[in-house]
GROMACS .gro file of C-alpha atoms in nm:
model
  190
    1UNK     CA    1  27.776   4.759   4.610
    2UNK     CA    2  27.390   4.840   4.678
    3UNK     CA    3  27.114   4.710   4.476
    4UNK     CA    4  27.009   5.007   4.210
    5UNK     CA    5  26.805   5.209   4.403
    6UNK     CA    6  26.925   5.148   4.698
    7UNK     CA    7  27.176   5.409   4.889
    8UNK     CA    8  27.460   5.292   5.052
    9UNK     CA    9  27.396   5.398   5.430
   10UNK     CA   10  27.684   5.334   5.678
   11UNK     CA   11  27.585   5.059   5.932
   12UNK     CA   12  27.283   4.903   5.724
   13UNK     CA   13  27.406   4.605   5.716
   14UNK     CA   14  27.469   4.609   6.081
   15UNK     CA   15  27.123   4.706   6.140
   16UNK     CA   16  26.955   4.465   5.911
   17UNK     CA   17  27.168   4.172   6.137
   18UNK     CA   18  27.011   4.266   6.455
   19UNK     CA   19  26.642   4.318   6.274
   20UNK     CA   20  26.692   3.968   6.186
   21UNK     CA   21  26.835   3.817   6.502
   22UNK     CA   22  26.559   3.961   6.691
   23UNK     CA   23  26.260   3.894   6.412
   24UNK     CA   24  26.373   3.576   6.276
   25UNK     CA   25  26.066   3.498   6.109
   26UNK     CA   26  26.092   3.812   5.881
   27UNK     CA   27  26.315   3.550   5.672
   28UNK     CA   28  26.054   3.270   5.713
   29UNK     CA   29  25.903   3.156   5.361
   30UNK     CA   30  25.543   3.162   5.448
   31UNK     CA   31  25.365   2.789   5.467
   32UNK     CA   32  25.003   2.819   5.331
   33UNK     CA   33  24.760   2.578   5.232
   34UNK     CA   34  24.522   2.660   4.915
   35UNK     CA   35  24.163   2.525   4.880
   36UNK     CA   36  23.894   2.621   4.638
   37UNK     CA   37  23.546   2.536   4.527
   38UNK     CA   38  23.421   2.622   4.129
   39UNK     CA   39  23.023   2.513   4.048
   40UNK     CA   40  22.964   2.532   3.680
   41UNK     CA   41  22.667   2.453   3.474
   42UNK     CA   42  22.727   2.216   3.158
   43UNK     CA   43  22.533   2.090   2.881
   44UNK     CA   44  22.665   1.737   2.925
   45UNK     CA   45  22.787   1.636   3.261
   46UNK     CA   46  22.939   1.312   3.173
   47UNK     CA   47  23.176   1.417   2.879
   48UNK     CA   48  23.233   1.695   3.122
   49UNK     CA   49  23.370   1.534   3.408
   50UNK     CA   50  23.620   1.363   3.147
   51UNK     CA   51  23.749   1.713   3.058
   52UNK     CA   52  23.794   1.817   3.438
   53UNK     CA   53  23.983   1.499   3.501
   54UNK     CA   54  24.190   1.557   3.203
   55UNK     CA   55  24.294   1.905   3.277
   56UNK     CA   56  24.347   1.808   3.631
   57UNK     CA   57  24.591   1.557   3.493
   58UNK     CA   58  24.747   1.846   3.253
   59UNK     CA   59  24.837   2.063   3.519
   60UNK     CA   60  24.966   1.780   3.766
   61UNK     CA   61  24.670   1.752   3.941
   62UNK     CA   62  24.501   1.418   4.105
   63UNK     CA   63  24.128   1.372   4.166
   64UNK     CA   64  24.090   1.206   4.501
   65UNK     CA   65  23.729   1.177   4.553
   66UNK     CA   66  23.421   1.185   4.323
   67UNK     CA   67  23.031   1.177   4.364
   68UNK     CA   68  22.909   1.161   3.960
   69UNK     CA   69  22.493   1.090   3.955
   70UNK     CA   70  22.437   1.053   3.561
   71UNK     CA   71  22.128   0.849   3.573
   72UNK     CA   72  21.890   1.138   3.403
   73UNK     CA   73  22.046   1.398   3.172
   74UNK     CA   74  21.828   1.680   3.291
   75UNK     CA   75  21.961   1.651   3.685
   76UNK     CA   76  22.309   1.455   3.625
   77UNK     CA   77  22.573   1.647   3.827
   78UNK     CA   78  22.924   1.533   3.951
   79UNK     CA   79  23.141   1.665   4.251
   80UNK     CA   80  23.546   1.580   4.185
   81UNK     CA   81  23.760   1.615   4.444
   82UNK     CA   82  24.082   1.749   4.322
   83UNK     CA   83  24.423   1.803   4.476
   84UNK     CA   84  24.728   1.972   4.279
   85UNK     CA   85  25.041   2.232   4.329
   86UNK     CA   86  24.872   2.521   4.419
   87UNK     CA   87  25.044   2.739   4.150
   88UNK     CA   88  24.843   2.529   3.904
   89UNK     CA   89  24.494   2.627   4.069
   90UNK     CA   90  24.435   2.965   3.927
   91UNK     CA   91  24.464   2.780   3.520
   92UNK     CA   92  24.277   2.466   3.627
   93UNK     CA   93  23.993   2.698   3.744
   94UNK     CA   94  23.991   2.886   3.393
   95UNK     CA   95  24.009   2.568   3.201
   96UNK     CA   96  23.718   2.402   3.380
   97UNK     CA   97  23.491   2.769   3.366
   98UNK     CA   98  23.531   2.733   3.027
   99UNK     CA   99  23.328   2.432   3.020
  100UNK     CA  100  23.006   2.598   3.066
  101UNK     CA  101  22.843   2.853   3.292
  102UNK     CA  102  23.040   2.941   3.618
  103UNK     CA  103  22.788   2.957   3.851
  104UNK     CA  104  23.014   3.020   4.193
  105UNK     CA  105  23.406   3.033   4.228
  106UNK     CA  106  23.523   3.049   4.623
  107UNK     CA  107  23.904   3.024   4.734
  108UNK     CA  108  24.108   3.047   5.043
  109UNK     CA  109  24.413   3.016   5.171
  110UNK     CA  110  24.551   2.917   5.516
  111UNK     CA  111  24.850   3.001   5.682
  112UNK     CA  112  24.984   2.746   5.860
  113UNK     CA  113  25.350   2.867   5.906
  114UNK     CA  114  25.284   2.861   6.319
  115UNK     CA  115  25.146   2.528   6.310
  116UNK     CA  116  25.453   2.439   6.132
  117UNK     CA  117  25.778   2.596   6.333
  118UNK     CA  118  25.570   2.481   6.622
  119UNK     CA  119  25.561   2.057   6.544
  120UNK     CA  120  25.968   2.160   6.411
  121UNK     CA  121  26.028   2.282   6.707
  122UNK     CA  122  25.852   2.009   6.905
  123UNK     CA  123  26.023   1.751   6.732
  124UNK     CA  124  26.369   1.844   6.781
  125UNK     CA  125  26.303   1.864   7.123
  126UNK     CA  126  26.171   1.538   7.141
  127UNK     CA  127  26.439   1.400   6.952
  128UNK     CA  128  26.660   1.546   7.231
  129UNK     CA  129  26.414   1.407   7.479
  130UNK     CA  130  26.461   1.050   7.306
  131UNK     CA  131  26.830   1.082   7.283
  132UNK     CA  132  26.857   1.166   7.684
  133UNK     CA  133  26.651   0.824   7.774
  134UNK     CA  134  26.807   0.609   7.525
  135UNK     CA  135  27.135   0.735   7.709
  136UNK     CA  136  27.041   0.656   8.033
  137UNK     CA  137  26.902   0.303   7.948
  138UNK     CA  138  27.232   0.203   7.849
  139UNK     CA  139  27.377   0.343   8.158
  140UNK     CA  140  27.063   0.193   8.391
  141UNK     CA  141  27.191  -0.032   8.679
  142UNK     CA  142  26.938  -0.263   8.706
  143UNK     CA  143  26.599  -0.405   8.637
  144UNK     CA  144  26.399  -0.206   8.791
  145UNK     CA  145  26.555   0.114   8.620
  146UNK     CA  146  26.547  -0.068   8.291
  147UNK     CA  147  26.194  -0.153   8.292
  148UNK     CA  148  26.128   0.230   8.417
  149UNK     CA  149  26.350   0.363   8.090
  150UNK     CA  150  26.196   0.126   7.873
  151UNK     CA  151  25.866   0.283   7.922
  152UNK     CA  152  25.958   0.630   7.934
  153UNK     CA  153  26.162   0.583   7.585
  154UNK     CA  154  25.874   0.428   7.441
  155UNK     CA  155  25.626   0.715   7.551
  156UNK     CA  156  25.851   0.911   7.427
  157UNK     CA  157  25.894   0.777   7.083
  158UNK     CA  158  25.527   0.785   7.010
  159UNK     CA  159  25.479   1.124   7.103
  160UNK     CA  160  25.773   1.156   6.833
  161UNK     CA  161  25.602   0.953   6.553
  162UNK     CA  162  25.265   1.157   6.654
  163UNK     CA  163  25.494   1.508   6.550
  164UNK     CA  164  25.647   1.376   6.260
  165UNK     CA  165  25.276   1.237   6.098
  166UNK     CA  166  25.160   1.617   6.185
  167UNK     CA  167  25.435   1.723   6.014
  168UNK     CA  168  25.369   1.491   5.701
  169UNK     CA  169  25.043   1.603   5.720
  170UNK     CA  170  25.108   1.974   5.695
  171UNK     CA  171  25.359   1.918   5.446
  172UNK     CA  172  25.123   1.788   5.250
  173UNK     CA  173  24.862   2.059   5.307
  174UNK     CA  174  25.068   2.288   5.175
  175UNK     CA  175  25.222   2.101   4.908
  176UNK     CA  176  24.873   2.020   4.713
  177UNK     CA  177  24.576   2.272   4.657
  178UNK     CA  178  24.236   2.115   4.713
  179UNK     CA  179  23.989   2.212   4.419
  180UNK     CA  180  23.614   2.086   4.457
  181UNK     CA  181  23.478   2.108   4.097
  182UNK     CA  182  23.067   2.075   4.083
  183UNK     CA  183  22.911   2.042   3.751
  184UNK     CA  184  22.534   2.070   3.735
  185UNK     CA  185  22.315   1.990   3.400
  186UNK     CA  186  22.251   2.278   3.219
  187UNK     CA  187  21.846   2.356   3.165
  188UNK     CA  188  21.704   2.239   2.837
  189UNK     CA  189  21.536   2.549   2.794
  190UNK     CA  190  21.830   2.772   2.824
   0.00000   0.00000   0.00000
């Protein structure tokens, strides 16, 4: 049976099976990497910066870098690095707004899906490629050819490890938002 709504048409499924087979990447769950900025103006920077780092923790967040200058009340200001799953962005943002005065909010998102089926594709061709020389080592001869397939299998095992840390690396781009919090001391006169 159709979904509600939908009318059953006679060779729909059919046509949806070649749609797919020739646009595979209709199907494709989009991989996109989330960064944002937030500058807000507090009345006490300090206490503050516990409160981001506390609702960074809330929402399963990590801070991974921080510059916090405290040494005069009137100019303190902090910048906290924070990475966490990028659902959680959008209620990490209103938590720290409410803190004081949001002064600037910026986010973006990259899509990095090409990047990605690109390095998968790479790497199980290189793991093809590494498979091949490792089979003709243990058929090689003699020295000469040994030495020869030695080298070639190890060029081609570091161009392998080189794929899989880009893929690491966008899995992990896409896996964790990056939110840079700065918090600026309020004016006293405000």
């Amino acid at each position: 049976d159709p979904p509600v709504g939908v009318p059953a048409e006679p060779g729909l499924d059919e046509a949806l099976g070649t749609t797919m087979r020739r646009n595979p990447d209709l199907l494709r769950v989009r991989a996109l990497g989330k960064n944002g900025q937030i500058d807000v103006e507090v009345t006490d920077v300090g206490a503050s910066v516990t409160d981001v780092v506390t609702a960074a923790a809330r929402h399963d967040g990590q801070v991974y870098g921080s510059n916090v200058q405290l040494a005069d009340d009137e100019t303190a200001t902090a910048q906290i690095v924070i990475k966490l799953p990028p659902r959680q962005v959008d209620a990490v943002i209103a938590e720290i707004a409410a803190l004081g005065a949001l002064i600037s909010q910026v986010q973006s998102t990259d899509d990095v899906t090409d990047r990605v089926t690109d390095i998968d594709t790479r790497i199980v061709t290189s793991l093809q490629s590494v498979a091949r020389v490792q089979l003709l080592l243990a058929e090689a001869k003699n020295l000469g050819e040994v030495v020869q397939l030695e080298a070639e299998l190890t060029t081609r095992q570091t161009l392998l490890e080189e794929l899989l840390a880009q893929q690491r690396n966008l899995g992990q781009q896409t896996a964790l938002a990056t939110l840079t919090v700065l918090l600026h001391a309020a004016d006293a006169e405000e």
